[in-house]
Structures are given as structure tokens and as C-alpha cells.
Amino acid sequence: MSSSLLFVPGTDAGKFGKALASKASALILDLEDSVRPAEKGAARAQVADWVAQARPEQPLWVRVNPESSGLLLEDLAAIVKTRPFGIVLPKCCGRDSLQPVVHYLDAFEAAANIERGSTRILAIVTETAASMFRLGEFAGATPRLWGITWGAEDLGADVGSLENADDAGYTEPFRLARSLCLFGAASAGVHAIDTVCVALRDDERILQESRLAFRDGFTGKLAIHPAQLKPIHAGFVASAKQQDWAARVVAGFEGSPAQGALQLDGKMLDQPHLRLARRILGGAS
């Protein structure tokens, strides 16, 4: 599980070095939004070099440019042969957006003599209004699909929203996007990753978003600054009470393996509760 995935601009070697030294669970080396058009080629070469030479503890993802940009094939040609953990695919609109990318990855892996399927995909699936109607399509789409995540900024621009949040949190259209991302990931059996918090140093807000994400079933959260990592990690930890409950649930089922249900604290528990308990303890779902 990756509780924090930290974006690193593909043009900034200094930030890459700091990110490697950070406590991020994974890094996302960015070729898309943080890179100006004139710098795309240089960023592509630099990121490929970073991935080829660095062997950090954190998995290295690369956010490529979307297929609509005309740059995707160039990105994949440079990146796949360096063996990143996976690619982050922006502007993903349902299963149809995944299939061409899967074929490209097959071809580039074969050309580099890399085991087929090694390059995973984390898809950003809510950046357009059209994609909102496609979030139930990812089940069985490809074994490469590692997870899906959502975004509020591009979606807001696409629908013309004046803002995506108020004092109470995300406004209704964006709460819907978040929820559908969670359901889509669960139906596909992949990781659900919560979006970035644009407040760079608002620890309380980041912590609250992270706690809610962990509570609801997300397995990680995107970060855009190393300062966000500490509150994200704090939010993705079960409380002592939750851990105690989970340990007793697992122990109860292990002590009565033939039973499909048991009583604990005056409540009837069955297999969904066991799956939740294992998730809290960091085990298989």
C-alpha cells in the first residue's frame, strides 16, 4: 500500500533529490502539468535518466502526457525501457482510454526485453465531465491497472465551476467524483487514491482529508509538497481503538475457522467485518 504519492516536477533535479530523501511512500515524476510545453523534451530525457539510475526505496511512477497531447508515445518510448514502477495516466475516460495504452506498453516492454505487464497504470479518472459516466468500466480492463485516482481542478475547469470547495469541504459535484472513484476502484479490485490537497501547508486540512480518505476506504493520497507527507501519514493510521477491535476480530475468526460469523461486543460479525479488520491491520483485503 502507498499512503503518500509525492509529485516531483520533471524539470527540477533539486526537488527530485529532496523527494528521494523524503518519507514519501512513492514518487510521481511529472511530465504533464508541471512542465511547460517548450521543456517537455528535456524533462522527458531527465526523468528517464532519473528512473534509470535511481533505485530508491520508494517506487517511482511517471505521469505521462495524455494521448490527446500527441506526446504520449514519445513519453512511453523514453520511459518504459528505464523500468519505472508504473505510469500515471491523466485524462483517462473509461476503459477505452486504457486499451491503447496497454498495447503501447506491451510493445515497448517487448522492445526492451522487459517482462510483459511489468509497467503498472495508475489512472486519473475524473478530469473531464465525460469520464464521470465511465467509472464503472474498469473491472477486468487490464491486469496492469494498479489503481485509480480522482482530480478536482481539471474537472472544475471542464464543467465551469467557480470553486470546488467551501468551508464545509468539497462541493457536491466533487464529492460525487470522489465517491465514484472509490466505488470504481473497489469494483475493479484496485487501489483508490485520494486527490491532492491544494493547501500546501495547512496541516489541519490535510490531516482531516487524509483521515476521511482512510475512513472511507482510500489506500493513499497524492501530495504536491514534502510538507504534506507528515499529516497524510498521520491520517492513514488506524486509532488504537480500531486496531484493538481489528485484532480481536481476526483472532476470533482464526480461533473458529469453521464459522462464517461470530459475536463480539454484543454484535454479530461476518466476513465483511473480517476483511475490514485485516485492512486496518495492514493485511490482505
Tab-separated table of C-alpha atoms in Angstrom:
chain	number	residue	atom	x	y	z
A	1	MET	CA	0.000	0.000	0.000
A	2	SER	CA	1.187	3.562	-0.752
A	3	SER	CA	-0.257	6.034	1.732
A	4	SER	CA	1.510	9.013	0.100
A	5	LEU	CA	2.464	9.592	-3.532
A	6	LEU	CA	4.515	12.763	-3.954
A	7	PHE	CA	4.594	14.667	-7.249
A	8	VAL	CA	8.021	15.853	-8.425
A	9	PRO	CA	8.355	18.278	-11.390
A	10	GLY	CA	10.254	16.612	-14.203
A	11	THR	CA	12.407	19.698	-14.690
A	12	ASP	CA	13.762	20.129	-11.150
A	13	ALA	CA	16.694	17.924	-10.148
A	14	GLY	CA	16.915	19.610	-6.752
A	15	LYS	CA	13.340	18.698	-5.880
A	16	PHE	CA	13.932	15.155	-7.087
A	17	GLY	CA	16.872	14.796	-4.696
A	18	LYS	CA	14.795	16.131	-1.811
A	19	ALA	CA	11.926	13.833	-2.721
A	20	LEU	CA	14.225	10.803	-2.674
A	21	ALA	CA	15.277	11.767	0.848
A	22	SER	CA	11.685	12.314	1.982
A	23	LYS	CA	9.403	9.837	3.677
A	24	ALA	CA	7.033	9.641	0.720
A	25	SER	CA	5.703	6.153	0.118
A	26	ALA	CA	6.152	6.654	-3.638
A	27	LEU	CA	7.213	9.387	-6.055
A	28	ILE	CA	5.422	10.574	-9.195
A	29	LEU	CA	7.866	12.179	-11.628
A	30	ASP	CA	5.757	14.583	-13.648
A	31	LEU	CA	5.927	15.186	-17.390
A	32	GLU	CA	2.490	16.789	-17.645
A	33	ASP	CA	1.102	19.787	-15.769
A	34	SER	CA	4.293	20.995	-14.068
A	35	VAL	CA	6.281	21.084	-17.329
A	36	ARG	CA	5.965	23.916	-19.843
A	37	PRO	CA	5.493	22.873	-23.483
A	38	ALA	CA	8.940	24.078	-24.513
A	39	GLU	CA	10.546	21.953	-21.805
A	40	LYS	CA	8.747	18.665	-22.467
A	41	GLY	CA	11.625	17.073	-24.369
A	42	ALA	CA	14.253	17.994	-21.812
A	43	ALA	CA	12.032	16.859	-18.943
A	44	ARG	CA	11.396	13.536	-20.665
A	45	ALA	CA	15.122	12.864	-21.012
A	46	GLN	CA	15.841	13.942	-17.454
A	47	VAL	CA	13.083	11.818	-15.923
A	48	ALA	CA	14.208	8.798	-17.948
A	49	ASP	CA	17.710	9.301	-16.567
A	50	TRP	CA	16.409	9.631	-13.008
A	51	VAL	CA	14.428	6.408	-13.245
A	52	ALA	CA	17.285	4.513	-14.918
A	53	GLN	CA	19.886	5.495	-12.338
A	54	ALA	CA	17.965	5.822	-9.084
A	55	ARG	CA	16.989	2.788	-7.077
A	56	PRO	CA	15.297	4.355	-4.071
A	57	GLU	CA	13.121	2.690	-1.507
A	58	GLN	CA	10.101	4.481	-2.938
A	59	PRO	CA	8.502	3.149	-6.117
A	60	LEU	CA	8.954	5.601	-8.987
A	61	TRP	CA	5.923	6.451	-11.080
A	62	VAL	CA	5.993	8.733	-14.128
A	63	ARG	CA	2.993	10.886	-15.016
A	64	VAL	CA	2.977	10.929	-18.783
A	65	ASN	CA	1.138	13.328	-21.033
A	66	PRO	CA	-2.362	12.300	-22.145
A	67	GLU	CA	-2.867	10.708	-25.533
A	68	SER	CA	-4.713	13.813	-26.750
A	69	SER	CA	-1.480	15.815	-26.360
A	70	GLY	CA	0.320	13.892	-29.088
A	71	LEU	CA	3.219	13.324	-26.676
A	72	LEU	CA	2.242	10.022	-25.086
A	73	LEU	CA	4.169	7.732	-27.436
A	74	GLU	CA	7.333	9.797	-27.059
A	75	ASP	CA	6.960	9.664	-23.274
A	76	LEU	CA	6.482	5.903	-23.232
A	77	ALA	CA	9.343	5.283	-25.680
A	78	ALA	CA	11.716	7.115	-23.346
A	79	ILE	CA	10.344	5.920	-20.027
A	80	VAL	CA	9.298	2.256	-20.277
A	81	LYS	CA	12.801	0.948	-21.006
A	82	THR	CA	14.055	2.506	-17.749
A	83	ARG	CA	11.682	0.241	-15.769
A	84	PRO	CA	9.565	2.604	-13.672
A	85	PHE	CA	7.147	1.085	-11.188
A	86	GLY	CA	4.383	2.386	-13.416
A	87	ILE	CA	2.867	5.314	-15.261
A	88	VAL	CA	0.243	7.759	-14.066
A	89	LEU	CA	-2.226	8.217	-16.930
A	90	PRO	CA	-4.070	11.561	-16.996
A	91	LYS	CA	-7.360	12.310	-18.751
A	92	CYS	CA	-8.432	8.663	-18.570
A	93	CYS	CA	-12.024	8.357	-19.787
A	94	GLY	CA	-13.143	4.807	-19.101
A	95	ARG	CA	-11.885	1.511	-20.457
A	96	ASP	CA	-11.459	2.918	-23.969
A	97	SER	CA	-8.658	5.183	-22.751
A	98	LEU	CA	-6.779	2.275	-21.205
A	99	GLN	CA	-6.723	-0.192	-24.082
A	100	PRO	CA	-4.438	1.721	-26.488
A	101	VAL	CA	-2.026	2.452	-23.633
A	102	VAL	CA	-1.899	-1.235	-22.711
A	103	HIS	CA	-0.942	-2.079	-26.313
A	104	TYR	CA	1.743	0.600	-26.332
A	105	LEU	CA	3.189	-0.746	-23.088
A	106	ASP	CA	3.170	-4.297	-24.460
A	107	ALA	CA	5.173	-3.153	-27.471
A	108	PHE	CA	7.695	-1.022	-25.588
A	109	GLU	CA	8.278	-3.732	-22.978
A	110	ALA	CA	8.861	-6.309	-25.712
A	111	ALA	CA	11.306	-3.988	-27.470
A	112	ALA	CA	13.245	-3.501	-24.216
A	113	ASN	CA	13.131	-7.204	-23.314
A	114	ILE	CA	11.118	-6.408	-20.180
A	115	GLU	CA	8.626	-8.890	-18.772
A	116	ARG	CA	5.201	-8.141	-20.158
A	117	GLY	CA	2.922	-6.436	-17.663
A	118	SER	CA	5.729	-5.017	-15.518
A	119	THR	CA	4.655	-1.402	-16.037
A	120	ARG	CA	1.619	-0.647	-13.903
A	121	ILE	CA	-1.011	2.020	-14.522
A	122	LEU	CA	-2.463	4.499	-12.030
A	123	ALA	CA	-5.241	6.258	-13.924
A	124	ILE	CA	-6.646	9.716	-13.179
A	125	VAL	CA	-10.287	9.101	-13.992
A	126	THR	CA	-12.376	12.212	-13.224
A	127	GLU	CA	-10.674	15.068	-15.078
A	128	THR	CA	-13.480	15.562	-17.603
A	129	ALA	CA	-17.251	15.597	-17.315
A	130	ALA	CA	-17.493	12.713	-19.798
A	131	SER	CA	-15.259	10.498	-17.656
A	132	MET	CA	-17.712	10.702	-14.765
A	133	PHE	CA	-20.083	8.416	-16.667
A	134	ARG	CA	-17.383	5.763	-17.229
A	135	LEU	CA	-16.186	4.965	-13.707
A	136	GLY	CA	-17.858	1.561	-13.601
A	137	GLU	CA	-15.894	0.251	-16.578
A	138	PHE	CA	-12.538	-0.580	-15.024
A	139	ALA	CA	-13.282	-4.034	-13.602
A	140	GLY	CA	-11.334	-6.556	-15.664
A	141	ALA	CA	-9.975	-3.868	-18.003
A	142	THR	CA	-6.310	-4.886	-17.645
A	143	PRO	CA	-4.078	-6.557	-15.045
A	144	ARG	CA	-1.796	-3.548	-15.403
A	145	LEU	CA	-4.311	-1.312	-13.626
A	146	TRP	CA	-2.868	-0.784	-10.138
A	147	GLY	CA	-5.198	1.963	-9.012
A	148	ILE	CA	-7.373	4.911	-9.913
A	149	THR	CA	-7.415	8.414	-8.533
A	150	TRP	CA	-9.534	11.498	-8.998
A	151	GLY	CA	-8.907	15.178	-9.561
A	152	ALA	CA	-10.922	18.292	-8.800
A	153	GLU	CA	-9.017	21.028	-10.614
A	154	ASP	CA	-9.284	19.794	-14.217
A	155	LEU	CA	-12.847	18.638	-13.645
A	156	GLY	CA	-13.789	22.053	-12.312
A	157	ALA	CA	-12.317	23.711	-15.373
A	158	ASP	CA	-14.179	21.336	-17.671
A	159	VAL	CA	-17.592	21.995	-16.140
A	160	GLY	CA	-17.017	25.695	-15.445
A	161	SER	CA	-17.159	25.589	-11.650
A	162	LEU	CA	-16.222	28.805	-9.895
A	163	GLU	CA	-14.851	26.797	-6.971
A	164	ASN	CA	-14.718	23.161	-5.921
A	165	ALA	CA	-14.770	23.568	-2.143
A	166	ASP	CA	-16.144	25.764	0.618
A	167	ASP	CA	-15.827	25.868	4.405
A	168	ALA	CA	-17.643	22.537	4.649
A	169	GLY	CA	-15.285	20.778	2.225
A	170	TYR	CA	-15.749	19.776	-1.395
A	171	THR	CA	-18.953	20.943	-3.044
A	172	GLU	CA	-21.468	18.351	-4.213
A	173	PRO	CA	-20.203	17.728	-7.782
A	174	PHE	CA	-16.729	16.995	-6.465
A	175	ARG	CA	-17.918	14.839	-3.581
A	176	LEU	CA	-19.675	12.788	-6.247
A	177	ALA	CA	-16.434	12.458	-8.228
A	178	ARG	CA	-14.596	11.336	-5.097
A	179	SER	CA	-17.255	8.760	-4.226
A	180	LEU	CA	-17.456	7.344	-7.738
A	181	CYS	CA	-13.672	6.981	-7.820
A	182	LEU	CA	-13.839	4.970	-4.600
A	183	PHE	CA	-16.627	2.749	-5.916
A	184	GLY	CA	-14.918	2.317	-9.274
A	185	ALA	CA	-11.686	1.220	-7.629
A	186	ALA	CA	-13.486	-1.207	-5.334
A	187	SER	CA	-15.402	-2.769	-8.216
A	188	ALA	CA	-12.148	-3.190	-10.164
A	189	GLY	CA	-10.252	-4.536	-7.161
A	190	VAL	CA	-7.552	-1.846	-7.372
A	191	HIS	CA	-6.221	0.908	-5.108
A	192	ALA	CA	-8.301	4.047	-4.606
A	193	ILE	CA	-6.003	7.064	-4.221
A	194	ASP	CA	-7.356	10.359	-2.911
A	195	THR	CA	-6.578	13.583	-4.763
A	196	VAL	CA	-4.158	16.317	-3.756
A	197	CYS	CA	-4.883	18.974	-1.176
A	198	VAL	CA	-4.016	22.289	-2.824
A	199	ALA	CA	-3.390	23.938	0.558
A	200	LEU	CA	0.362	23.391	0.677
A	201	ARG	CA	0.941	23.867	4.397
A	202	ASP	CA	-2.473	23.658	6.029
A	203	ASP	CA	-1.657	20.643	8.195
A	204	GLU	CA	-5.086	20.502	9.798
A	205	ARG	CA	-6.916	20.428	6.490
A	206	ILE	CA	-4.532	17.842	5.018
A	207	LEU	CA	-4.855	15.681	8.121
A	208	GLN	CA	-8.650	15.901	8.026
A	209	GLU	CA	-8.800	14.994	4.327
A	210	SER	CA	-6.446	12.076	4.962
A	211	ARG	CA	-8.440	10.776	7.920
A	212	LEU	CA	-11.657	10.916	5.914
A	213	ALA	CA	-9.994	9.185	2.973
A	214	PHE	CA	-8.672	6.383	5.182
A	215	ARG	CA	-12.044	6.057	6.896
A	216	ASP	CA	-13.901	5.757	3.618
A	217	GLY	CA	-11.601	3.179	2.012
A	218	PHE	CA	-8.913	5.034	0.087
A	219	THR	CA	-5.480	3.455	0.432
A	220	GLY	CA	-3.397	6.552	-0.233
A	221	LYS	CA	-3.337	10.252	-1.087
A	222	LEU	CA	-1.491	12.359	-3.638
A	223	ALA	CA	0.870	15.048	-2.330
A	224	ILE	CA	2.319	18.115	-4.045
A	225	HIS	CA	4.851	19.168	-1.384
A	226	PRO	CA	7.022	17.238	1.115
A	227	ALA	CA	5.465	19.268	3.942
A	228	GLN	CA	2.188	17.436	3.281
A	229	LEU	CA	3.626	13.982	3.959
A	230	LYS	CA	3.519	14.065	7.752
A	231	PRO	CA	-0.216	14.867	8.064
A	232	ILE	CA	-1.046	12.422	5.263
A	233	HIS	CA	0.758	9.594	7.043
A	234	ALA	CA	-0.863	10.521	10.336
A	235	GLY	CA	-4.280	10.361	8.692
A	236	PHE	CA	-3.727	6.896	7.228
A	237	VAL	CA	-3.235	5.190	10.583
A	238	ALA	CA	-5.998	3.429	12.451
A	239	SER	CA	-6.651	4.554	16.011
A	240	ALA	CA	-5.622	2.360	18.921
A	241	LYS	CA	-9.283	1.502	19.470
A	242	GLN	CA	-9.739	0.491	15.839
A	243	GLN	CA	-6.582	-1.619	15.896
A	244	ASP	CA	-7.675	-3.358	19.080
A	245	TRP	CA	-11.082	-4.153	17.562
A	246	ALA	CA	-9.464	-5.433	14.371
A	247	ALA	CA	-7.032	-7.659	16.266
A	248	ARG	CA	-9.861	-9.202	18.275
A	249	VAL	CA	-11.937	-9.776	15.132
A	250	VAL	CA	-9.085	-11.553	13.356
A	251	ALA	CA	-8.274	-13.586	16.455
A	252	GLY	CA	-11.915	-14.552	16.817
A	253	PHE	CA	-12.214	-15.853	13.268
A	254	GLU	CA	-8.843	-17.602	13.427
A	255	GLY	CA	-9.961	-19.295	16.642
A	256	SER	CA	-13.150	-20.551	14.956
A	257	PRO	CA	-12.152	-21.148	11.326
A	258	ALA	CA	-15.219	-23.250	10.576
A	259	GLN	CA	-17.606	-20.433	11.477
A	260	GLY	CA	-18.699	-17.843	8.955
A	261	ALA	CA	-19.882	-15.470	11.680
A	262	LEU	CA	-19.242	-14.744	15.341
A	263	GLN	CA	-20.355	-12.436	18.145
A	264	LEU	CA	-18.094	-9.718	19.512
A	265	ASP	CA	-19.026	-6.936	21.914
A	266	GLY	CA	-22.668	-7.914	21.563
A	267	LYS	CA	-22.653	-7.608	17.762
A	268	MET	CA	-22.840	-10.214	15.028
A	269	LEU	CA	-19.831	-10.111	12.706
A	270	ASP	CA	-19.256	-11.919	9.415
A	271	GLN	CA	-16.817	-11.948	6.506
A	272	PRO	CA	-17.070	-8.245	5.528
A	273	HIS	CA	-16.036	-7.362	9.087
A	274	LEU	CA	-13.077	-9.742	8.825
A	275	ARG	CA	-11.975	-8.091	5.580
A	276	LEU	CA	-12.220	-4.672	7.232
A	277	ALA	CA	-10.231	-5.884	10.238
A	278	ARG	CA	-7.461	-7.194	8.018
A	279	ARG	CA	-7.344	-3.922	6.135
A	280	ILE	CA	-6.995	-1.989	9.402
A	281	LEU	CA	-4.126	-4.235	10.425
A	282	GLY	CA	-2.471	-3.870	7.046
A	283	GLY	CA	-3.240	-7.343	5.778
A	284	ALA	CA	-4.964	-8.597	2.704
A	285	SER	CA	-8.447	-7.331	1.982
